[in-house]
Tab-separated table of C-alpha atoms and ligand atoms in Angstrom:
chain	number	residue	atom	x	y	z
B	459	MET	CA	-0.700	-42.706	0.751
B	460	ILE	CA	0.617	-39.062	2.064
B	461	LYS	CA	-2.458	-36.852	1.178
B	462	PHE	CA	-1.294	-33.360	-0.093
B	463	LEU	CA	-3.992	-32.001	2.271
B	464	ASP	CA	-6.090	-33.894	4.832
B	465	LEU	CA	-9.063	-31.542	5.629
B	466	ASN	CA	-10.781	-34.304	7.914
B	467	LEU	CA	-7.948	-34.648	9.817
B	468	LEU	CA	-7.220	-31.317	10.561
B	469	ASN	CA	-10.490	-30.191	11.215
B	470	LYS	CA	-11.447	-33.279	13.798
B	471	ARG	CA	-8.731	-31.139	15.797
B	472	PHE	CA	-11.554	-28.750	16.676
B	473	GLU	CA	-14.772	-31.042	16.602
B	474	ILE	CA	-15.952	-30.148	20.268
B	475	GLU	CA	-15.337	-26.427	20.000
B	476	PHE	CA	-17.206	-26.740	16.601
B	477	LYS	CA	-19.899	-28.350	18.136
B	478	ASN	CA	-20.059	-25.729	20.900
B	479	GLY	CA	-19.721	-22.755	18.469
B	480	PHE	CA	-22.678	-24.328	16.219
B	481	ASN	CA	-24.880	-24.731	19.489
B	482	GLN	CA	-24.488	-21.076	20.167
B	483	PHE	CA	-25.042	-19.972	16.777
B	484	LEU	CA	-27.970	-22.241	16.809
B	485	ASP	CA	-29.370	-20.501	20.143
B	486	SER	CA	-28.579	-16.692	19.419
B	487	GLY	CA	-31.494	-17.355	16.769
B	488	GLN	CA	-29.295	-14.917	14.597
B	489	TYR	CA	-28.494	-16.458	11.116
B	490	ILE	CA	-27.154	-13.649	9.206
B	491	LEU	CA	-24.627	-10.491	9.672
B	492	GLY	CA	-25.188	-11.618	13.622
B	493	GLU	CA	-22.540	-11.505	16.493
B	494	GLN	CA	-20.560	-14.153	15.223
B	495	VAL	CA	-19.903	-12.082	12.450
B	496	THR	CA	-18.998	-8.685	14.360
B	497	SER	CA	-16.882	-10.521	16.981
B	498	PHE	CA	-14.832	-12.152	14.226
B	499	GLU	CA	-14.685	-9.058	12.165
B	500	THR	CA	-13.269	-7.304	15.967
B	501	GLU	CA	-10.866	-10.275	16.410
B	502	PHE	CA	-9.745	-10.589	12.952
B	503	SER	CA	-9.074	-6.910	12.339
B	504	GLU	CA	-7.170	-6.824	15.682
B	505	TYR	CA	-4.985	-9.712	14.473
B	506	CYS	CA	-3.766	-8.004	11.440
B	507	GLY	CA	-3.435	-4.576	13.088
B	508	THR	CA	-5.808	-2.784	11.005
B	509	GLN	CA	-8.685	-0.484	12.264
B	510	PHE	CA	-11.204	-2.306	10.148
B	511	CYS	CA	-12.575	-5.569	8.793
B	512	VAL	CA	-15.321	-6.460	6.836
B	513	GLY	CA	-16.488	-10.175	6.448
B	514	VAL	CA	-17.730	-11.272	3.177
B	515	SER	CA	-18.585	-14.470	1.255
B	516	SER	CA	-15.487	-15.625	-0.234
B	517	GLY	CA	-11.922	-14.333	-1.230
B	518	LEU	CA	-13.132	-13.261	-4.838
B	519	ASP	CA	-15.804	-10.987	-3.282
B	520	ALA	CA	-13.439	-9.281	-0.954
B	521	LEU	CA	-11.156	-8.489	-3.836
B	522	GLN	CA	-14.053	-7.233	-6.191
B	523	LEU	CA	-15.694	-5.209	-3.163
B	524	ILE	CA	-12.155	-3.289	-2.735
B	525	ILE	CA	-12.550	-2.152	-6.156
B	526	GLU	CA	-16.334	-1.769	-6.268
B	527	GLY	CA	-15.913	0.203	-3.043
B	528	TYR	CA	-13.170	2.621	-4.287
B	529	LYS	CA	-15.758	3.098	-7.629
B	530	THR	CA	-18.380	4.737	-5.479
B	531	LEU	CA	-15.523	6.385	-3.570
B	532	GLY	CA	-14.884	7.943	-7.058
B	533	VAL	CA	-11.376	6.622	-6.331
B	534	LEU	CA	-11.354	4.101	-9.324
B	535	LYS	CA	-13.527	4.038	-12.555
B	536	ASN	CA	-14.165	1.356	-15.396
B	537	ASN	CA	-10.992	1.089	-17.808
B	538	ASP	CA	-8.865	2.027	-15.070
B	539	GLU	CA	-5.375	-0.086	-15.505
B	540	VAL	CA	-4.575	-2.385	-12.267
B	541	ILE	CA	-0.829	-3.959	-12.360
B	542	VAL	CA	-1.197	-7.399	-10.956
B	543	PRO	CA	1.397	-10.446	-11.220
B	544	ALA	CA	0.758	-12.709	-14.158
B	545	ASN	CA	1.402	-15.956	-11.887
B	546	THR	CA	-1.253	-15.752	-9.512
B	547	TYR	CA	-4.431	-17.810	-8.886
B	548	ILE	CA	-7.450	-16.784	-11.446
B	549	ALA	CA	-9.584	-14.983	-8.960
B	550	THR	CA	-6.859	-12.129	-8.549
B	551	ILE	CA	-7.240	-11.371	-12.312
B	552	LEU	CA	-11.125	-12.120	-12.027
B	553	ALA	CA	-11.572	-9.479	-9.737
B	554	ILE	CA	-10.025	-6.560	-11.941
B	555	SER	CA	-11.600	-7.854	-14.891
B	556	ASN	CA	-15.359	-8.627	-13.314
B	557	THR	CA	-15.361	-4.877	-11.989
B	558	GLY	CA	-14.555	-3.399	-15.683
B	559	LEU	CA	-11.084	-2.517	-14.806
B	560	LYS	CA	-8.156	-3.710	-16.811
B	561	PRO	CA	-5.650	-6.008	-15.631
B	562	VAL	CA	-2.203	-5.349	-16.426
B	563	LEU	CA	-0.208	-8.726	-16.314
B	564	VAL	CA	3.337	-8.143	-14.791
B	565	GLU	CA	6.146	-10.689	-14.589
B	566	PRO	CA	7.260	-12.269	-11.354
B	567	ASN	CA	10.801	-12.723	-9.863
B	568	ILE	CA	12.046	-16.349	-10.475
B	569	GLN	CA	13.376	-16.073	-7.012
B	570	ASN	CA	10.512	-15.808	-4.880
B	571	TYR	CA	7.533	-15.965	-7.823
B	572	ASN	CA	6.198	-12.604	-6.622
B	573	ILE	CA	6.131	-9.128	-8.402
B	574	ASN	CA	9.002	-7.612	-9.968
B	575	PRO	CA	9.333	-4.049	-8.934
B	576	GLU	CA	11.088	-3.219	-11.580
B	577	LYS	CA	8.852	-4.531	-14.098
B	578	VAL	CA	5.826	-2.739	-12.108
B	579	ARG	CA	7.567	0.047	-12.960
B	580	LYS	CA	7.802	-0.387	-16.843
B	581	ALA	CA	4.069	-1.316	-16.600
B	582	ILE	CA	3.035	2.256	-15.376
B	583	SER	CA	0.761	4.228	-17.972
B	584	SER	CA	-1.439	7.172	-17.565
B	585	LYS	CA	-4.373	4.801	-16.685
B	586	THR	CA	-2.776	3.043	-14.248
B	587	LYS	CA	-4.625	4.033	-10.832
B	588	ALA	CA	-3.312	0.496	-8.693
B	589	ILE	CA	-1.119	-2.235	-7.959
B	590	LEU	CA	-2.925	-5.320	-6.871
B	591	GLY	CA	-0.159	-7.501	-5.288
B	592	VAL	CA	-0.204	-10.986	-4.183
B	593	HIS	CA	1.752	-12.926	-1.136
B	594	LEU	CA	2.057	-16.031	-3.260
B	595	TYR	CA	2.180	-19.254	-1.600
B	596	GLY	CA	2.124	-17.420	1.954
B	597	GLN	CA	5.375	-14.810	1.037
B	598	ILE	CA	4.956	-11.060	1.601
B	599	HIS	CA	5.689	-9.212	-1.655
B	600	ASP	CA	8.305	-6.796	-2.198
B	601	VAL	CA	6.501	-3.836	0.331
B	602	GLU	CA	9.151	-1.612	0.796
B	603	GLN	CA	9.507	-1.071	-3.469
B	604	LEU	CA	5.897	-1.486	-4.019
B	605	GLU	CA	4.875	1.086	-1.233
B	606	SER	CA	7.270	3.409	-2.798
B	607	ILE	CA	6.398	3.281	-6.599
B	608	ALA	CA	2.672	3.523	-5.415
B	609	LYS	CA	3.632	6.807	-3.449
B	610	GLU	CA	5.453	8.065	-6.454
B	611	HIS	CA	2.844	7.454	-8.909
B	612	ASN	CA	-0.302	8.006	-6.880
B	613	LEU	CA	-1.213	4.604	-7.209
B	614	LEU	CA	-3.639	2.357	-4.579
B	615	LEU	CA	-1.595	-0.568	-3.509
B	616	ILE	CA	-4.109	-3.289	-2.521
B	617	GLU	CA	-3.141	-6.969	-1.154
B	618	ASP	CA	-4.381	-10.127	-2.171
B	619	ALA	CA	-3.579	-11.771	1.092
B	620	ALA	CA	-5.594	-14.977	0.516
B	621	GLN	CA	-2.614	-17.118	1.223
B	622	ALA	CA	-0.594	-14.891	3.785
B	623	HIS	CA	-2.952	-15.019	6.919
B	624	GLY	CA	-0.415	-14.040	9.913
B	625	ALA	CA	2.588	-13.527	7.712
B	626	ILE	CA	4.718	-10.570	9.541
B	627	TYR	CA	6.297	-7.984	7.444
B	628	LYS	CA	9.652	-6.992	8.616
B	629	ASP	CA	8.602	-3.755	10.338
B	630	GLY	CA	6.197	-5.970	12.355
B	631	ARG	CA	3.054	-4.888	10.185
B	632	LYS	CA	0.986	-8.183	9.303
B	633	ALA	CA	-0.558	-9.249	5.847
B	634	GLY	CA	-3.311	-7.500	5.421
B	635	ASN	CA	-2.073	-4.470	6.849
B	636	LEU	CA	0.684	-3.648	4.433
B	637	SER	CA	-1.473	-1.558	1.687
B	638	ASN	CA	-4.757	0.487	1.357
B	639	ALA	CA	-6.948	-2.279	2.066
B	640	ALA	CA	-6.322	-5.840	1.877
B	641	ALA	CA	-8.490	-9.042	0.631
B	642	PHE	CA	-8.384	-12.196	2.547
B	643	SER	CA	-9.950	-15.805	1.688
B	644	PHE	CA	-11.020	-18.489	4.123
B	645	TYR	CA	-11.716	-21.173	1.764
B	646	PRO	CA	-11.392	-24.464	3.654
B	647	THR	CA	-7.806	-25.181	2.450
B	648	LYS	CA	-6.336	-22.006	3.158
B	649	ASN	CA	-4.228	-21.403	6.468
B	650	LEU	CA	-7.121	-19.909	8.133
B	651	GLY	CA	-9.777	-21.796	6.462
B	652	ALA	CA	-13.825	-22.332	7.418
B	653	LEU	CA	-15.932	-25.149	6.696
B	654	GLY	CA	-17.331	-23.181	3.611
B	655	ASP	CA	-16.759	-20.182	1.648
B	656	ALA	CA	-15.562	-17.039	3.568
B	657	GLY	CA	-13.824	-14.027	3.110
B	658	ALA	CA	-12.623	-10.659	4.706
B	659	ILE	CA	-11.566	-7.374	3.793
B	660	THR	CA	-9.062	-5.430	5.734
B	661	THR	CA	-8.402	-1.836	5.817
B	662	ASN	CA	-7.513	1.406	7.828
B	663	ASN	CA	-9.873	3.613	5.460
B	664	GLU	CA	-12.976	4.266	7.453
B	665	ALA	CA	-14.848	5.758	4.402
B	666	LEU	CA	-14.037	2.540	2.403
B	667	ALA	CA	-14.761	0.037	4.924
B	668	GLU	CA	-18.656	1.949	5.368
B	669	VAL	CA	-19.062	1.757	1.960
B	670	ILE	CA	-18.075	-2.006	1.558
B	671	ILE	CA	-20.340	-2.810	4.705
B	672	LYS	CA	-23.226	-1.273	2.518
B	673	LEU	CA	-21.976	-3.067	-0.571
B	674	ARG	CA	-21.698	-6.634	0.842
B	675	ASN	CA	-25.938	-6.266	1.937
B	676	TYR	CA	-27.216	-5.007	-0.834
B	677	GLY	CA	-25.906	-1.489	-0.876
B	678	ARG	CA	-28.658	-1.022	2.356
B	679	LYS	CA	-28.336	1.681	5.104
B	680	SER	CA	-30.708	0.417	7.134
B	681	THR	CA	-33.617	-2.273	6.628
B	682	TYR	CA	-35.427	-1.051	3.179
B	683	VAL	CA	-33.084	2.170	2.734
B	684	ASN	CA	-30.935	1.415	-0.166
B	685	ASP	CA	-28.122	3.934	-0.737
B	686	LEU	CA	-25.906	1.877	-3.302
B	687	LYS	CA	-26.620	-0.570	-5.755
B	688	GLY	CA	-24.685	-3.601	-3.928
B	689	TYR	CA	-24.540	-7.254	-3.439
B	690	ASN	CA	-25.369	-10.080	-1.271
B	691	CYS	CA	-21.807	-10.954	-0.250
B	692	ARG	CA	-22.090	-11.639	3.421
B	693	LEU	CA	-20.247	-13.605	5.531
B	694	ASP	CA	-22.206	-16.652	6.747
B	695	ASP	CA	-22.633	-16.215	10.535
B	696	LEU	CA	-22.011	-20.042	11.203
B	697	GLN	CA	-18.563	-19.683	9.344
B	698	ALA	CA	-17.879	-16.760	11.421
B	699	ALA	CA	-18.209	-19.164	14.821
B	700	PHE	CA	-15.632	-21.872	13.095
B	701	LEU	CA	-13.271	-19.125	12.025
B	702	ARG	CA	-13.079	-17.363	15.708
B	703	ILE	CA	-12.210	-20.981	16.765
B	704	LYS	CA	-9.659	-21.276	14.022
B	705	LEU	CA	-8.128	-18.118	14.428
B	706	LYS	CA	-6.683	-18.808	18.175
B	707	HIS	CA	-4.920	-21.427	16.508
B	708	LEU	CA	-3.416	-19.614	13.215
B	709	ASP	CA	0.200	-18.812	14.949
B	710	ALA	CA	0.504	-22.370	16.080
B	711	ASP	CA	-0.182	-23.493	13.054
B	712	ASN	CA	1.441	-21.122	10.749
B	713	ASN	CA	4.775	-22.101	13.072
B	714	LYS	CA	3.932	-25.601	12.472
B	715	ARG	CA	4.077	-24.996	8.920
B	716	ARG	CA	7.296	-22.988	9.397
B	717	GLU	CA	8.429	-26.227	11.121
B	718	ILE	CA	8.402	-28.586	8.118
B	719	ALA	CA	9.602	-26.227	5.891
B	720	ASN	CA	12.767	-26.060	7.965
B	721	LEU	CA	13.074	-29.628	7.862
B	722	TYR	CA	12.134	-29.744	3.926
B	723	PHE	CA	15.181	-26.762	3.952
B	724	LYS	CA	17.481	-28.905	5.913
B	725	GLU	CA	17.212	-32.789	4.402
B	726	LEU	CA	16.348	-31.948	0.867
B	727	ASN	CA	19.981	-31.937	-1.394
B	728	SER	CA	18.624	-33.023	-4.931
B	729	SER	CA	20.195	-31.304	-7.742
B	730	ASN	CA	17.309	-31.792	-10.046
B	731	ILE	CA	15.044	-29.371	-7.470
B	732	VAL	CA	15.265	-25.726	-6.585
B	733	LEU	CA	13.889	-25.027	-3.160
B	734	PRO	CA	11.668	-21.860	-2.198
B	735	ASN	CA	14.069	-18.798	-1.211
B	736	CYS	CA	12.971	-17.727	2.111
B	737	LYS	CA	15.382	-15.365	3.683
B	738	ASP	CA	13.125	-14.454	6.496
B	739	LEU	CA	10.636	-17.110	8.165
B	740	ALA	CA	8.299	-14.508	9.655
B	741	GLN	CA	7.640	-13.125	6.141
B	742	HIS	CA	6.496	-17.023	5.016
B	743	VAL	CA	3.753	-18.663	6.390
B	744	PHE	CA	4.118	-21.443	3.560
B	745	HIS	CA	0.498	-21.778	2.583
B	746	LEU	CA	2.263	-23.635	-0.104
B	747	PHE	CA	6.010	-25.279	-0.226
B	748	VAL	CA	6.783	-24.735	-3.519
B	749	ILE	CA	9.635	-26.807	-5.291
B	750	ARG	CA	10.700	-26.133	-8.854
B	751	SER	CA	11.921	-29.105	-11.408
B	752	HIS	CA	13.037	-29.221	-14.916
B	753	LYS	CA	11.554	-32.828	-14.475
B	754	ARG	CA	8.477	-31.757	-12.765
B	755	ASP	CA	5.901	-34.304	-14.467
B	756	ALA	CA	8.453	-37.072	-13.916
B	757	LEU	CA	9.153	-36.260	-10.200
B	758	LYS	CA	5.216	-35.713	-9.746
B	759	ASN	CA	4.545	-39.501	-11.331
B	760	TYR	CA	7.274	-40.906	-9.222
B	761	LEU	CA	6.761	-39.236	-6.129
B	762	TYR	CA	2.772	-40.418	-6.518
B	763	LYS	CA	3.829	-44.080	-7.483
B	764	ASN	CA	5.646	-44.208	-4.343
B	765	GLY	CA	2.845	-42.903	-2.032
B	766	VAL	CA	3.304	-38.889	-2.168
B	767	GLU	CA	0.613	-36.765	-3.541
B	768	THR	CA	1.806	-33.446	-4.814
B	769	LEU	CA	-0.019	-30.856	-6.804
B	770	VAL	CA	0.845	-28.097	-9.117
B	771	HIS	CA	0.102	-24.497	-8.267
B	772	TYR	CA	-0.607	-23.396	-11.008
B	773	PRO	CA	-0.583	-25.695	-13.875
B	774	VAL	CA	-2.166	-23.227	-16.753
B	775	ALA	CA	-0.810	-19.548	-16.754
B	776	ILE	CA	-3.748	-17.287	-16.897
B	777	HIS	CA	-2.825	-15.737	-20.037
B	778	LYS	CA	-2.699	-19.349	-21.613
B	779	GLN	CA	-6.516	-19.756	-20.248
B	780	LEU	CA	-9.517	-19.508	-22.645
B	781	ALA	CA	-11.246	-17.168	-20.155
B	782	TYR	CA	-8.800	-14.728	-20.832
B	783	LYS	CA	-8.389	-15.044	-24.947
B	784	GLU	CA	-7.497	-11.476	-25.068
B	785	PHE	CA	-4.125	-12.454	-23.528
B	786	ASN	CA	-3.393	-15.537	-25.233
B	787	ASP	CA	-0.398	-14.302	-27.750
B	788	PHE	CA	1.546	-12.515	-24.602
B	789	GLU	CA	5.191	-13.527	-24.125
B	790	LEU	CA	5.788	-14.041	-20.170
B	791	PRO	CA	8.252	-16.367	-20.409
B	792	ILE	CA	9.106	-16.343	-16.599
B	793	THR	CA	5.452	-17.013	-15.387
B	794	GLU	CA	5.209	-19.986	-18.259
B	795	GLN	CA	8.292	-21.472	-16.862
B	796	ILE	CA	7.040	-20.962	-13.204
B	797	HIS	CA	3.883	-22.967	-14.810
B	798	ASN	CA	6.175	-25.390	-16.034
B	799	GLU	CA	7.835	-26.182	-13.146
B	800	VAL	CA	6.493	-25.716	-9.912
B	801	LEU	CA	5.566	-28.927	-7.704
B	802	SER	CA	4.081	-28.097	-4.288
B	803	LEU	CA	4.942	-30.646	-1.619
B	804	PRO	CA	2.483	-31.724	1.706
B	805	ILE	CA	2.992	-29.014	4.447
B	806	HIS	CA	-0.219	-29.326	6.469
B	807	GLN	CA	0.085	-29.090	10.416
B	808	LEU	CA	-0.387	-32.522	10.878
B	809	LEU	CA	2.069	-34.147	8.909
B	810	ARG	CA	4.889	-36.622	10.812
B	811	GLU	CA	8.576	-36.487	10.868
B	812	ASP	CA	8.523	-39.852	9.509
B	813	GLN	CA	6.069	-38.886	6.725
B	814	ILE	CA	8.450	-35.820	5.646
B	815	LEU	CA	11.473	-37.666	5.965
B	816	LYS	CA	9.918	-40.383	3.490
B	817	ILE	CA	9.317	-37.425	1.040
B	818	THR	CA	12.843	-35.818	1.381
B	819	ASP	CA	14.497	-39.493	1.010
B	820	LEU	CA	12.201	-39.864	-2.141
B	821	ILE	CA	13.078	-36.359	-3.789
B	822	ASN	CA	16.907	-37.072	-3.155
B	823	SER	CA	16.967	-40.389	-4.696
B	824	PHE	CA	14.968	-39.326	-7.642
B	825	SER	CA	17.249	-38.763	-10.926
P	102	PLP	C1	-8.009	-18.801	-2.764
P	102	PLP	C2	-7.565	-17.467	-3.518
P	102	PLP	C3	-8.401	-16.346	-3.899
P	102	PLP	C4	-10.133	-16.877	-4.096
P	102	PLP	O1	-10.593	-16.682	-2.716
P	102	PLP	P1	-11.934	-17.684	-2.658
P	102	PLP	O2	-12.760	-17.552	-1.480
P	102	PLP	O3	-12.142	-19.094	-3.232
P	102	PLP	O4	-12.809	-16.688	-3.697
P	102	PLP	C5	-8.007	-15.279	-4.345
P	102	PLP	N1	-6.423	-15.191	-4.426
P	102	PLP	C6	-5.507	-16.066	-4.134
P	102	PLP	C7	-4.238	-15.814	-4.315
P	102	PLP	C8	-6.142	-16.962	-3.701
P	102	PLP	O5	-5.409	-18.346	-3.139
């Protein structure tokens, strides 16, 4: 079976470095917010090109702390509207509703699955205060349009960069540095993945970074002195040690994913599928290689029977979830079409050429 993802195999590559990292961590005696976290924050902000990075416990917490941070600064408040793509992982939307704001779901482009700026414009009301965009599947969204809309209407632009570590926009800025503040997840399956839960916020806004540093740690200014009603959302020092090791390999890993994507582009020629639309490889880190097919479920079963595991990102649209009953009547035809037709092919860094050719041969002979 060609597995969709083989985390064990992927992490085995770093076994010796991980063990050294663990020994350093153990010897340090600092298990919470120690030097591994501080060093990772410095290294990741340098990598992204931002002034600040704050390590936190997960991608969801990163998104929520950005919103809570802006609330603390008086920039956002309860019931403000946040424009967000309707087709994303549910965490993006949860971050908005969990913090007391209102998600306004906007349809994506069918070409690249990222939020459609024209539809963003139409969704703006007097209550709109922010656009929370997602670089879905690893491809940077339409920064130029979104930045100009945000500027024109005085809105915050926030990035969910959980799938786009290392993607480079055409002007040279990286994901994480394409908005007022960005959230990253280092969930084990992400392009930069820890060995547990982890996340981070990157920003060039010093006041925001300072507030988030407090909020992630009980709102405290110093031990037992609390300025804010905060949370426990700290990045674990051990995970930071692992992330520092993997960050050094991120660009090579992303390039490997691009090579695999290129081979898929070259080999796949079936009229039953639509390939990802990617004009600029630098802007895509192929967190996922997502094709579309009217016969998605049959294709998925056929591949599985022939020894290829694929996944669907995501099978149920958010507005169709029980968790968001209030959206169940919405009509979002493009979002629904995407959820019904998408299929993610294996693309992890250790996939071999013979395995890729087996996958492309199978898909090309599927009818
Ligand atoms: C993974 C992911 C998240 C959530 O990250 P966690 O670390 O699992 O909380 C948020 N948004 C997107 C787009 C993701 O892919």
